Amino acid sequence: QVQVVESGGGLVQAGGSLRLSCTASGLTFDDFAMGWFRQAPEKGREWVSCMARNAGIDYYADSVKGRFTISGDNAKNTMYLQMNSLKPEDTAMYYCAAQRSDEDFFCSSQPPLYDYWGQGTQVTVSS
């Protein structure tokens, strides 16, 4: 059974940093692209970043580019999102998702294309 579990959220002041982790079990990490999404209250799910399988390439939403960094450790089936220079508008529930993929240089920004989701971890940035 596949499980995707996020951790690392919390409360931080504006300008601070957090590192989110996402551990996936029951799947072969090398066969999946991985993505981070977020959802603020009363807003739709927003794509944040994704990483192609085998960490071939990664992409970022314009709103986080230059501040967030996605990375992965295939040996641990774990993905990370390092978030620096956090802003109050980054406040949201952050979700990790896994997408079956055979492409080393592509990952999707579209939530429906992801196969497995975690329960989310809350990030709150105070001003």
GROMACS .gro file of C-alpha atoms in nm:
model
  127
    1GLN     CA    1   0.000   0.000   0.000
    2VAL     CA    2   0.135   0.339  -0.099
    3GLN     CA    3   0.173   0.603   0.169
    4VAL     CA    4   0.292   0.958   0.127
    5VAL     CA    5   0.363   1.150   0.445
    6GLU     CA    6   0.466   1.513   0.483
    7SER     CA    7   0.636   1.669   0.782
    8GLY     CA    8   0.823   1.982   0.881
    9GLY     CA    9   0.550   2.244   0.878
   10GLY     CA   10   0.509   2.498   1.152
   11LEU     CA   11   0.483   2.862   1.249
   12VAL     CA   12   0.760   3.095   1.138
   13GLN     CA   13   0.808   3.469   1.114
   14ALA     CA   14   0.828   3.642   0.778
   15GLY     CA   15   1.179   3.613   0.640
   16GLY     CA   16   1.237   3.283   0.814
   17SER     CA   17   1.292   2.934   0.676
   18LEU     CA   18   1.140   2.590   0.699
   19ARG     CA   19   1.225   2.256   0.540
   20LEU     CA   20   0.943   2.023   0.451
   21SER     CA   21   0.997   1.652   0.406
   22CYS     CA   22   0.791   1.400   0.214
   23THR     CA   23   0.850   1.030   0.257
   24ALA     CA   24   0.686   0.782   0.022
   25SER     CA   25   0.653   0.411   0.095
   26GLY     CA   26   0.509   0.128  -0.108
   27LEU     CA   27   0.638   0.264  -0.434
   28THR     CA   28   0.962   0.276  -0.626
   29PHE     CA   29   1.073   0.636  -0.592
   30ASP     CA   30   1.275   0.620  -0.913
   31ASP     CA   31   0.956   0.560  -1.113
   32PHE     CA   32   0.776   0.869  -0.989
   33ALA     CA   33   0.787   1.240  -1.044
   34MET     CA   34   0.720   1.425  -0.720
   35GLY     CA   35   0.542   1.751  -0.661
   36TRP     CA   36   0.463   2.002  -0.391
   37PHE     CA   37   0.132   2.182  -0.386
   38ARG     CA   38  -0.030   2.417  -0.137
   39GLN     CA   39  -0.377   2.531  -0.052
   40ALA     CA   40  -0.468   2.838   0.147
   41PRO     CA   41  -0.810   2.874   0.308
   42GLU     CA   42  -1.084   2.939   0.052
   43LYS     CA   43  -0.840   2.903  -0.236
   44GLY     CA   44  -0.774   2.629  -0.486
   45ARG     CA   45  -0.481   2.393  -0.476
   46GLU     CA   46  -0.175   2.569  -0.614
   47TRP     CA   47   0.127   2.402  -0.765
   48VAL     CA   48   0.454   2.503  -0.594
   49SER     CA   49   0.730   2.288  -0.740
   50CYS     CA   50   0.800   1.950  -0.890
   51MET     CA   51   1.091   1.722  -0.957
   52ALA     CA   52   1.112   1.476  -1.245
   53ARG     CA   53   1.197   1.118  -1.165
   54ASN     CA   54   1.562   1.053  -1.093
   55ALA     CA   55   1.582   1.426  -1.013
   56GLY     CA   56   1.639   1.491  -1.382
   57ILE     CA   57   1.499   1.841  -1.362
   58ASP     CA   58   1.288   2.055  -1.136
   59TYR     CA   59   1.043   2.340  -1.186
   60TYR     CA   60   0.906   2.616  -0.967
   61ALA     CA   61   0.605   2.842  -0.962
   62ASP     CA   62   0.698   3.205  -1.022
   63SER     CA   63   0.572   3.293  -0.675
   64VAL     CA   64   0.841   3.080  -0.508
   65LYS     CA   65   1.124   3.083  -0.761
   66GLY     CA   66   1.451   3.187  -0.601
   67ARG     CA   67   1.319   3.124  -0.249
   68PHE     CA   68   1.223   2.754  -0.249
   69THR     CA   69   1.439   2.458  -0.346
   70ILE     CA   70   1.317   2.107  -0.412
   71SER     CA   71   1.546   1.808  -0.368
   72GLY     CA   72   1.527   1.435  -0.325
   73ASP     CA   73   1.703   1.139  -0.172
   74ASN     CA   74   1.609   0.827  -0.366
   75ALA     CA   75   1.784   0.602  -0.116
   76LYS     CA   76   1.544   0.727   0.152
   77ASN     CA   77   1.239   0.764  -0.074
   78THR     CA   78   1.223   1.118   0.056
   79MET     CA   79   1.176   1.457  -0.105
   80TYR     CA   80   1.239   1.793   0.053
   81LEU     CA   81   1.126   2.150   0.005
   82GLN     CA   82   1.361   2.408   0.150
   83MET     CA   83   1.168   2.730   0.194
   84ASN     CA   84   1.361   3.050   0.258
   85SER     CA   85   1.258   3.415   0.282
   86LEU     CA   86   0.907   3.308   0.373
   87LYS     CA   87   0.624   3.554   0.329
   88PRO     CA   88   0.279   3.568   0.492
   89GLU     CA   89   0.129   3.478   0.153
   90ASP     CA   90   0.312   3.145   0.172
   91THR     CA   91   0.077   3.044   0.453
   92ALA     CA   92  -0.108   2.731   0.344
   93MET     CA   93  -0.142   2.358   0.386
   94TYR     CA   94   0.140   2.202   0.188
   95TYR     CA   95   0.088   1.871   0.012
   96CYS     CA   96   0.328   1.625  -0.140
   97ALA     CA   97   0.221   1.416  -0.437
   98ALA     CA   98   0.364   1.137  -0.651
   99GLN     CA   99   0.304   1.086  -1.022
  100ARG     CA  100   0.395   0.770  -1.211
  101SER     CA  101   0.635   0.877  -1.481
  102ASP     CA  102   0.875   0.743  -1.740
  103GLU     CA  103   1.019   1.085  -1.821
  104ASP     CA  104   1.341   1.205  -1.667
  105PHE     CA  105   1.292   1.568  -1.769
  106PHE     CA  106   0.928   1.642  -1.709
  107CYS     CA  107   0.694   1.675  -1.414
  108SER     CA  108   0.344   1.813  -1.412
  109SER     CA  109   0.193   2.115  -1.240
  110GLN     CA  110  -0.159   1.968  -1.273
  111PRO     CA  111  -0.299   1.806  -0.957
  112PRO     CA  112  -0.524   1.555  -1.140
  113LEU     CA  113  -0.219   1.394  -1.298
  114TYR     CA  114  -0.078   1.291  -0.962
  115ASP     CA  115  -0.154   0.944  -0.837
  116TYR     CA  116  -0.083   0.962  -0.465
  117TRP     CA  117  -0.117   1.241  -0.211
  118GLY     CA  118  -0.019   1.302   0.146
  119GLN     CA  119  -0.241   1.450   0.413
  120GLY     CA  120  -0.055   1.780   0.421
  121THR     CA  121   0.152   1.981   0.665
  122GLN     CA  122   0.054   2.331   0.775
  123VAL     CA  123   0.287   2.623   0.717
  124THR     CA  124   0.200   2.953   0.882
  125VAL     CA  125   0.407   3.265   0.826
  126SER     CA  126   0.343   3.556   1.057
  127SER     CA  127   0.408   3.916   0.957
   0.00000   0.00000   0.00000
